Coordinates of C-alpha atoms and ligand atoms in Angstrom, one line a residue:
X837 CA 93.9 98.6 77.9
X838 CA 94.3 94.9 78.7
X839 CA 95.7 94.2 82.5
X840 CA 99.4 93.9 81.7
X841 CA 99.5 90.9 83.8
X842 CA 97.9 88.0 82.3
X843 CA 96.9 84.9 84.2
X844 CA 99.0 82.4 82.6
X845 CA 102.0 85.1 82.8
X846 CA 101.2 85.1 86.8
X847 CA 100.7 81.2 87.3
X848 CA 104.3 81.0 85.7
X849 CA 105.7 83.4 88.3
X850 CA 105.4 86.2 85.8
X851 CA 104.7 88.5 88.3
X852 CA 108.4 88.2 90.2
X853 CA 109.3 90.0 87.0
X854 CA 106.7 92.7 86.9
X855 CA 108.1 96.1 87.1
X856 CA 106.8 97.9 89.3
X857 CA 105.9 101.6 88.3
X858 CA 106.9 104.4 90.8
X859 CA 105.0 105.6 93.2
X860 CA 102.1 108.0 93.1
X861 CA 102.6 111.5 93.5
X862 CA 100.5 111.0 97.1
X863 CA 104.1 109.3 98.2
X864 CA 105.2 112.8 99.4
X865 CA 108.7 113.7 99.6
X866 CA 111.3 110.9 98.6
X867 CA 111.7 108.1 101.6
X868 CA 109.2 109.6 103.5
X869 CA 107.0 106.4 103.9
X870 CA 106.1 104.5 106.4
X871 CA 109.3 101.5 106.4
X872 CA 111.7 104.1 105.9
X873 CA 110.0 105.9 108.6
X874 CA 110.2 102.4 111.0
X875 CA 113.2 101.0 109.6
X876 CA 115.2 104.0 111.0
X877 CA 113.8 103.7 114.2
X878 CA 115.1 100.2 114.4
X879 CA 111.0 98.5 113.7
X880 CA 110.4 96.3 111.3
X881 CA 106.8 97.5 109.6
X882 CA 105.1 95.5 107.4
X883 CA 101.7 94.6 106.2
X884 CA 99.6 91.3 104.9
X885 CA 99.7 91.0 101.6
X886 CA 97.1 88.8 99.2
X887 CA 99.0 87.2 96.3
X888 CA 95.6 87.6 94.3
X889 CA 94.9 91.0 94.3
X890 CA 97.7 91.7 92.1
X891 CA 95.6 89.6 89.5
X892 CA 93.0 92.5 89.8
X893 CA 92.5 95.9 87.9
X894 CA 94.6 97.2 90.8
X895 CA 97.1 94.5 90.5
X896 CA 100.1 96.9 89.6
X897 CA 98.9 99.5 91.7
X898 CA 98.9 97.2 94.4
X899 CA 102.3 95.2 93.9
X900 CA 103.4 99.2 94.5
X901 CA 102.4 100.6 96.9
X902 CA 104.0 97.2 98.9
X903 CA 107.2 97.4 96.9
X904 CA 107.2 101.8 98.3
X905 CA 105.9 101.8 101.3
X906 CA 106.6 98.7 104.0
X907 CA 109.6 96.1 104.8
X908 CA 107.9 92.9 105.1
X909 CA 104.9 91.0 104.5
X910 CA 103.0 88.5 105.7
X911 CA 101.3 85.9 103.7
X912 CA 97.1 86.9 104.6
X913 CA 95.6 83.2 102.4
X914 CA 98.5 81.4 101.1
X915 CA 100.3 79.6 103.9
X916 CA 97.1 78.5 106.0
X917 CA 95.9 74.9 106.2
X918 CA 93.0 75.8 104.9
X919 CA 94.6 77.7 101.4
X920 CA 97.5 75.0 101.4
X921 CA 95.2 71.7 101.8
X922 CA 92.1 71.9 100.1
X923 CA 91.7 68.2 100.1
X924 CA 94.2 64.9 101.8
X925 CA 95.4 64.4 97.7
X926 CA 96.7 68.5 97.3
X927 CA 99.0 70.8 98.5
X928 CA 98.7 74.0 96.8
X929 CA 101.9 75.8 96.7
X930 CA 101.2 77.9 93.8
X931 CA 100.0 80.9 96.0
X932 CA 102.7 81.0 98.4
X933 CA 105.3 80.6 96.2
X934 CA 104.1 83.7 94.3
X935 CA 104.1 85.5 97.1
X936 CA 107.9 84.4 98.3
X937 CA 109.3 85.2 94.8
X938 CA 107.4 88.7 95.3
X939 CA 108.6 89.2 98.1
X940 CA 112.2 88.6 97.3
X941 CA 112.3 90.4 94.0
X942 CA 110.8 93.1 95.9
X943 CA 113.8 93.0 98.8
X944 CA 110.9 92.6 101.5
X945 CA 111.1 90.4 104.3
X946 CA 108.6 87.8 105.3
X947 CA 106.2 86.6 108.2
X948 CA 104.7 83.4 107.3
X949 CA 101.0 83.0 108.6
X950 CA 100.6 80.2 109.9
X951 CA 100.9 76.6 110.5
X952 CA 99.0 75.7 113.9
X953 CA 95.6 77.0 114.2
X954 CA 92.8 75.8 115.2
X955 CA 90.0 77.5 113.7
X956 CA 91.5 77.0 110.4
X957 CA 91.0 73.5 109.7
X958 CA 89.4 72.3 106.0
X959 CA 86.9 69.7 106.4
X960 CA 88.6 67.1 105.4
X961 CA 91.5 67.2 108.6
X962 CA 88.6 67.7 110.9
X963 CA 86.9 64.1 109.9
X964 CA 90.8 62.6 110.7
X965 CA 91.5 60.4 113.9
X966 CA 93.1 61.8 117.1
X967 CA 96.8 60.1 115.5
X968 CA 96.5 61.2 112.6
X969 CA 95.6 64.4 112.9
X970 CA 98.7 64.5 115.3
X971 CA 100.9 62.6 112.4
X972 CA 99.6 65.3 110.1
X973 CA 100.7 68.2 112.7
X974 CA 103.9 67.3 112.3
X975 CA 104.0 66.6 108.6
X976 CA 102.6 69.8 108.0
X977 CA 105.2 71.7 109.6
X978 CA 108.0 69.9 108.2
X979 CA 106.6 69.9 105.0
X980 CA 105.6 73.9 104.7
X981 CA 109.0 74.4 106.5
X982 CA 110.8 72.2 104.1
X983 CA 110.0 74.2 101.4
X984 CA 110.4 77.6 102.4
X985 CA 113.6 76.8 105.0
X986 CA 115.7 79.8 105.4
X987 CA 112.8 82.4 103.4
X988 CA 110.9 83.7 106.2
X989 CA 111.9 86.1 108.6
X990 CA 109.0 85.0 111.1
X991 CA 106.5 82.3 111.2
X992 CA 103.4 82.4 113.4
X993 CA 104.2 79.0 114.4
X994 CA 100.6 78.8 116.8
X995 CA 97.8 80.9 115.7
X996 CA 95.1 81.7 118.3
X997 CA 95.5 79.3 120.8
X998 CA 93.1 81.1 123.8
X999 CA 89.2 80.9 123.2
X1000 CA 87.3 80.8 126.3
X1001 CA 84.1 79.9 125.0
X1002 CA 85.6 76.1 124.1
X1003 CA 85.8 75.6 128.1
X1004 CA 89.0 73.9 127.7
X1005 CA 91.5 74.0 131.0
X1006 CA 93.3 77.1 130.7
X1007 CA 91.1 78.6 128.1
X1008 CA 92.9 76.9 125.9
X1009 CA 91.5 76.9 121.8
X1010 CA 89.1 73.6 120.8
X1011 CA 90.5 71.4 117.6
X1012 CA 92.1 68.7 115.9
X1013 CA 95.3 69.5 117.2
X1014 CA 94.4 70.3 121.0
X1015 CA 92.9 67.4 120.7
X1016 CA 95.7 65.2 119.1
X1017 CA 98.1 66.2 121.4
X1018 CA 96.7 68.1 124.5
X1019 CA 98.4 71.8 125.3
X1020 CA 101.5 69.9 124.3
X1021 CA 100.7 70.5 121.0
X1022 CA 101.9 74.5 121.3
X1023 CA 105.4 73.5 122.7
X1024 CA 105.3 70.5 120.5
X1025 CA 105.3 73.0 117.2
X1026 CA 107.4 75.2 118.2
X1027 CA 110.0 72.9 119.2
X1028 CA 109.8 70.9 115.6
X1029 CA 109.6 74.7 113.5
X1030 CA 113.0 75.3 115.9
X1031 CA 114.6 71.9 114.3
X1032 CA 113.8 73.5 110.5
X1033 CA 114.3 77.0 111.1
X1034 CA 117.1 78.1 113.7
X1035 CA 116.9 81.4 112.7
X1036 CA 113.4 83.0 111.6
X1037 CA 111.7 84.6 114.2
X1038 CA 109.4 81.9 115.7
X1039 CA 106.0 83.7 117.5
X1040 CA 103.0 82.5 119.1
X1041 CA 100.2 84.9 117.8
X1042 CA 97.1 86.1 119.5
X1043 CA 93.5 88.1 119.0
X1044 CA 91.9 89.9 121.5
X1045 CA 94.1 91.1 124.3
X1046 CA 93.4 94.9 123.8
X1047 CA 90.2 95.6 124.4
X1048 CA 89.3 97.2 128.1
X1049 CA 86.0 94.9 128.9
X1050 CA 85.9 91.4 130.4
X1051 CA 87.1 89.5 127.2
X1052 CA 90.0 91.4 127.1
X1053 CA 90.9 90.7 131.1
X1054 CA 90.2 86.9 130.3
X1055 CA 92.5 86.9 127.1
X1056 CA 95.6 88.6 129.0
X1057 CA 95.5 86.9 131.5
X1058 CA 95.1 83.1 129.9
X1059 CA 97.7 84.2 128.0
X1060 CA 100.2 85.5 130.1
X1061 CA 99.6 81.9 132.1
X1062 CA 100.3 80.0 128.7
X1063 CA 103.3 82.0 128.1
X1064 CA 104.8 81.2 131.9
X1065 CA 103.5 77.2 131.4
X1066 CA 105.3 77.1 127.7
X1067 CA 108.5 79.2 129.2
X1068 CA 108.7 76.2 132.2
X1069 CA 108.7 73.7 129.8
X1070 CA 111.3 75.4 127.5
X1071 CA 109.1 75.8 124.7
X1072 CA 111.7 77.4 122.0
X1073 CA 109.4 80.9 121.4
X1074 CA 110.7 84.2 120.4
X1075 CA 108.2 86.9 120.5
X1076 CA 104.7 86.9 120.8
X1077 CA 102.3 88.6 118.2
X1078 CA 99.3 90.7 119.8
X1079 CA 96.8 91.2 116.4
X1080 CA 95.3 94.3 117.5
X1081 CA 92.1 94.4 115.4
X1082 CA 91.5 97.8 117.0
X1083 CA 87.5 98.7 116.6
X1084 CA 85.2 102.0 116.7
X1085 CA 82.9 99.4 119.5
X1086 CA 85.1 98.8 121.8
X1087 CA 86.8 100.7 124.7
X1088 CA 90.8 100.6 125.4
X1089 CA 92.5 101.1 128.8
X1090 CA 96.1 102.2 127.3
X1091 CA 97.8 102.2 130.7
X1092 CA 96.5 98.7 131.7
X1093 CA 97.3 97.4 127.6
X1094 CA 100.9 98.2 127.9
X1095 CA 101.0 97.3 131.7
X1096 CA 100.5 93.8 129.8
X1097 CA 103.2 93.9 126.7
X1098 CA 105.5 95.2 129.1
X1099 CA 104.8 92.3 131.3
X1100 CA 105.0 90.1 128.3
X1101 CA 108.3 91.7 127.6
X1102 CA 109.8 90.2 131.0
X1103 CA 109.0 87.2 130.6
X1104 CA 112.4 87.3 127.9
X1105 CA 109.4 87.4 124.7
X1106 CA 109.8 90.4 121.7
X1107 CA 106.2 91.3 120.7
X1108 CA 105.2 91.6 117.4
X1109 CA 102.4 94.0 116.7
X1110 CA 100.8 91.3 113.8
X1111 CA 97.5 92.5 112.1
X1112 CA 96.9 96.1 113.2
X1113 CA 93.4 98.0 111.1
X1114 CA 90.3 99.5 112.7
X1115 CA 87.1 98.6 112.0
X1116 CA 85.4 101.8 112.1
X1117 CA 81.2 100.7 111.8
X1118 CA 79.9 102.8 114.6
X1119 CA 82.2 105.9 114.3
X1120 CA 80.9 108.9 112.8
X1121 CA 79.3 108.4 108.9
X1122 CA 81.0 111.6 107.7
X1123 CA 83.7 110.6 105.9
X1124 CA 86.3 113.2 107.5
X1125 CA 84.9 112.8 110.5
X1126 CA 85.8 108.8 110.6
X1127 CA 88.9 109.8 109.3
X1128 CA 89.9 112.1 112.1
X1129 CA 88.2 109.0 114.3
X1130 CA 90.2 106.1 113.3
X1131 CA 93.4 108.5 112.7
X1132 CA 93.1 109.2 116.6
X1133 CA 92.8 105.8 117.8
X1134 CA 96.3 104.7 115.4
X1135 CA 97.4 108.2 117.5
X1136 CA 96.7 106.9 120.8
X1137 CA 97.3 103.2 120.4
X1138 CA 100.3 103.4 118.8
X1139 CA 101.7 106.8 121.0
X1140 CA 101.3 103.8 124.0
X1141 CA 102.6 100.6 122.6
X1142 CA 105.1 101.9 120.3
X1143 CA 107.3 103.6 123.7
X1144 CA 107.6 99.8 124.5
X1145 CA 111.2 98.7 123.3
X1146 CA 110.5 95.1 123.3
X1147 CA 107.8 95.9 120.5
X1148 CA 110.0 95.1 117.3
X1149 CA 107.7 94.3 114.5
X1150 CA 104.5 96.4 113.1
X1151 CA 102.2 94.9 110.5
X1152 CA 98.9 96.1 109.5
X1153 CA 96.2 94.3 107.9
X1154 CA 96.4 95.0 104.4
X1155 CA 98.0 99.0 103.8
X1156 CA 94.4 100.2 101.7
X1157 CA 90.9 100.2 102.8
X1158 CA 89.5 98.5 99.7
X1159 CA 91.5 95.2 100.1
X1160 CA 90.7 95.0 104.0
X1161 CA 89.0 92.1 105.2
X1162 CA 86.4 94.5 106.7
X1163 CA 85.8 95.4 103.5
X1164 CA 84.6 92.5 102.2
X1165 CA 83.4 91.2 105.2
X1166 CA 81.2 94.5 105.4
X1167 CA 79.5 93.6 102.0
X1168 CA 76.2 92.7 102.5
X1169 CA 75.4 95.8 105.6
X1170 CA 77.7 98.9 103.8
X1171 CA 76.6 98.3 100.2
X1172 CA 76.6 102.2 99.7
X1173 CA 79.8 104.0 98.4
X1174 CA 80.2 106.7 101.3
X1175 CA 79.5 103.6 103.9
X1176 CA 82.5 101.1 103.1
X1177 CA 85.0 100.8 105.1
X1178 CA 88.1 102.9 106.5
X1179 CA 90.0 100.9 108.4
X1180 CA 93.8 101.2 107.2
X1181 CA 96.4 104.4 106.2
X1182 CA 95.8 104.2 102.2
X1183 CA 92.2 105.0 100.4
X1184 CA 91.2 103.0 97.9
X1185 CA 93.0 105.0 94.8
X1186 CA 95.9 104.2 97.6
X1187 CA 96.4 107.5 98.4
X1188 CA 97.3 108.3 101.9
X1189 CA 94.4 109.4 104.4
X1190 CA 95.3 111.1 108.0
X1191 CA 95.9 107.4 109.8
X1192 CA 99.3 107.5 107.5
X1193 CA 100.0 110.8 108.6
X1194 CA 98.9 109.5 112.6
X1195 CA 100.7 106.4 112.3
X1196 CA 104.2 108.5 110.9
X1197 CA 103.9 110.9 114.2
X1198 CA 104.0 108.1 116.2
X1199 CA 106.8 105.9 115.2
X1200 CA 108.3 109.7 114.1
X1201 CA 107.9 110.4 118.4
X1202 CA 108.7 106.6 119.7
X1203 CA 112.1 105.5 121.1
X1204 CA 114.5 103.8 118.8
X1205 CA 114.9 99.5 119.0
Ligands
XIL2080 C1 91.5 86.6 107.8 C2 91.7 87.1 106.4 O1 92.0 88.5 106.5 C3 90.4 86.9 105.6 O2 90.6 87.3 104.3 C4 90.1 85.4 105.7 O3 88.8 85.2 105.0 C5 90.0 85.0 107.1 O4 91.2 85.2 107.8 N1 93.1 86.7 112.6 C6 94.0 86.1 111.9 C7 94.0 86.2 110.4 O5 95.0 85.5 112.4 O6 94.5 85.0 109.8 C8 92.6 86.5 109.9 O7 92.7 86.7 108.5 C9 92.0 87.7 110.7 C10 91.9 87.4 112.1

């Protein structure tokens, strides 16, 4: 049977009219899914979302299991620099605006990822001057902005500003726009997204403050100093996202973890929980046995973070394993079938595997927002 979705029905927005079948019988019992679950516990829960997968085999399947199962999504391609500005002549809005008229047909809110990062730079923008990659800063924000005003319920305004290994004062992230504007840059954005968007949820997003080890200590505490610098100087921020790329290699220290998002949480920020999965290479081969592995980690992580009031926003990274990032990435070492990757609460016939039923329990147990 021919995909029902054809290319050419897609590029013309054909998919904001897709129906969207109902649910498999692996949903369980009517509203028992993980936004219903959230959303009465006052939590937004969301997941990224890649317009192009719904172009795949899957496509329906996928489009879904989004429209069933979470609030919001975030946009994983279609709003970065990279995605948006292939060269100085294009901006290609096709993607993102696929994604907003899903979204919206679908009722689902969205975080919009991202306009300021660093390590997401095409080519092109990195050969540009110190002024005009500054002038094209700005005109990027205003212009993505522009055309999505009012339509997001968040934007990652600065993605990934710490990475120590630059050796830039206060940790701070290498790039065209550190460079065009100093740490100025951070307050800069946020104070021009504040000008086009008074009401979205503006966040400053970050990798790598979870793990217990010495990369962890660095990243919580540069950031904690960027958030008290940026706070000083006014810097018009709302929450601040914490990815939490949990892994299978690294050790966490729940106690001292929270210690920090609660600390965050004084300084007057709400923290967004913005790209949660596991990467589960070095737990146990045996399928169930991963399972149980990865399940108990969502368990614990979430059984810590989630008591946290300030934490208002939940997004995972990608809802099935066959559309993670690690799954791709993973190619080349996991080729065999029983080896790929497990990193998220759906399988890949997006059925649900015991993280869904881990990651209920624990917003199920957590204080309401
Ligand atoms: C990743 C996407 O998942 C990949 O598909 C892409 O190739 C690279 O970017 N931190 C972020 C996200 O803030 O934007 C990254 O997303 C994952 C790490």
């Amino acid at each position: 049977m021919p995909h029902p979705v054809s290319r050419r029905g897609v590029l013309a927005g054909g998919l904001a009219t897709l129906a969207v079948p109902a649910p498999p019988s692996s949903a369980g019992p009517a509203g028992e899914t993980l936004g219903a679950l959230a959303t009465a516990k006052g939590l937004t829960l969301g997941a990224s979302f890649a317009v192009h997968e719904t172009d795949g085999p899957h496509g329906e399947r996928y489009a879904a299991l989004y429209a069933r199962e979470v609030r919001s999504l975030t946009s994983e391609l279609e709003l970065k620099l990279s995605v948006l500005r292939p060269d100085p002549d294009t901006i290609a809005f096709a993607p993102a605006d696929r994604l907003f008229a899903f979204a919206e047909r679908q009722r689902l809110a969205v975080r919009g990822h991202t306009l300021v990062w660093n390590d997401d730079v095409p080519e092109w923008f990195k050969a540009l001057s110190r002024r005009e990659a500054g002038y094209m800063m700005d005109a990027h924000i205003e212009t993505v902005l522009g055309r999505y005003q009012g339509r997001a319920a968040a934007w990652d305004v600065v993605n990934e500003p710490i990475a120590p290994w630059d050796n830039q004062p206060g940790n701070l992230r290498a790039g065209p726009f550190l460079t065009a504007y100093g740490e100025d840059y951070i307050a800069r954005a946020f104070r021009l997204a504040r000008t086009l968007e008074p009401r979205a949820k503006l966040v400053l997003n970050e990798a790598f403050t979870e793990t217990d080890d010495a990369r962890g200590a660095t990243f919580r505490a540069s950031l904690l100093a960027l958030l008290r610098r940026l706070a000083d100087r006014g810097a018009p921020i709302d929450a601040v996202g914490l990815q939490c790329h949990l892994s299978s290699r690294h050790r966490y220290d729940l106690p001292r973890f929270t210690a920090f998002v609660e600390e965050i949480a004084t300084l007057g920020y709400d923290i967004h929980l913005t790209e949660l999965d596991c990467d589960d290479g070095a737990f146990p081969r045996d399928i169930a046995r991963r399972d149980a592995a990865v399940a108990r980690l969502y368990a614990d992580f979430l059984g810590a973070v989630l008591s946290i009031r300030a934490v208002t926003s939940l997004t995972f990274w990608q809802l099935a394993d066959t559309t993670s990032w690690l799954y791709y990435r993973d190619l080349a070492e996991r080729p065999r079938a029983a080896d790929r990757p497990r990193p998220l609460p759906f399988d890949g016939t997006f059925a649900r595997k015991p993280a869904w039923t881990a990651i209920a329990d624990a917003i199920r147990a957590m204080p309401p927002r």
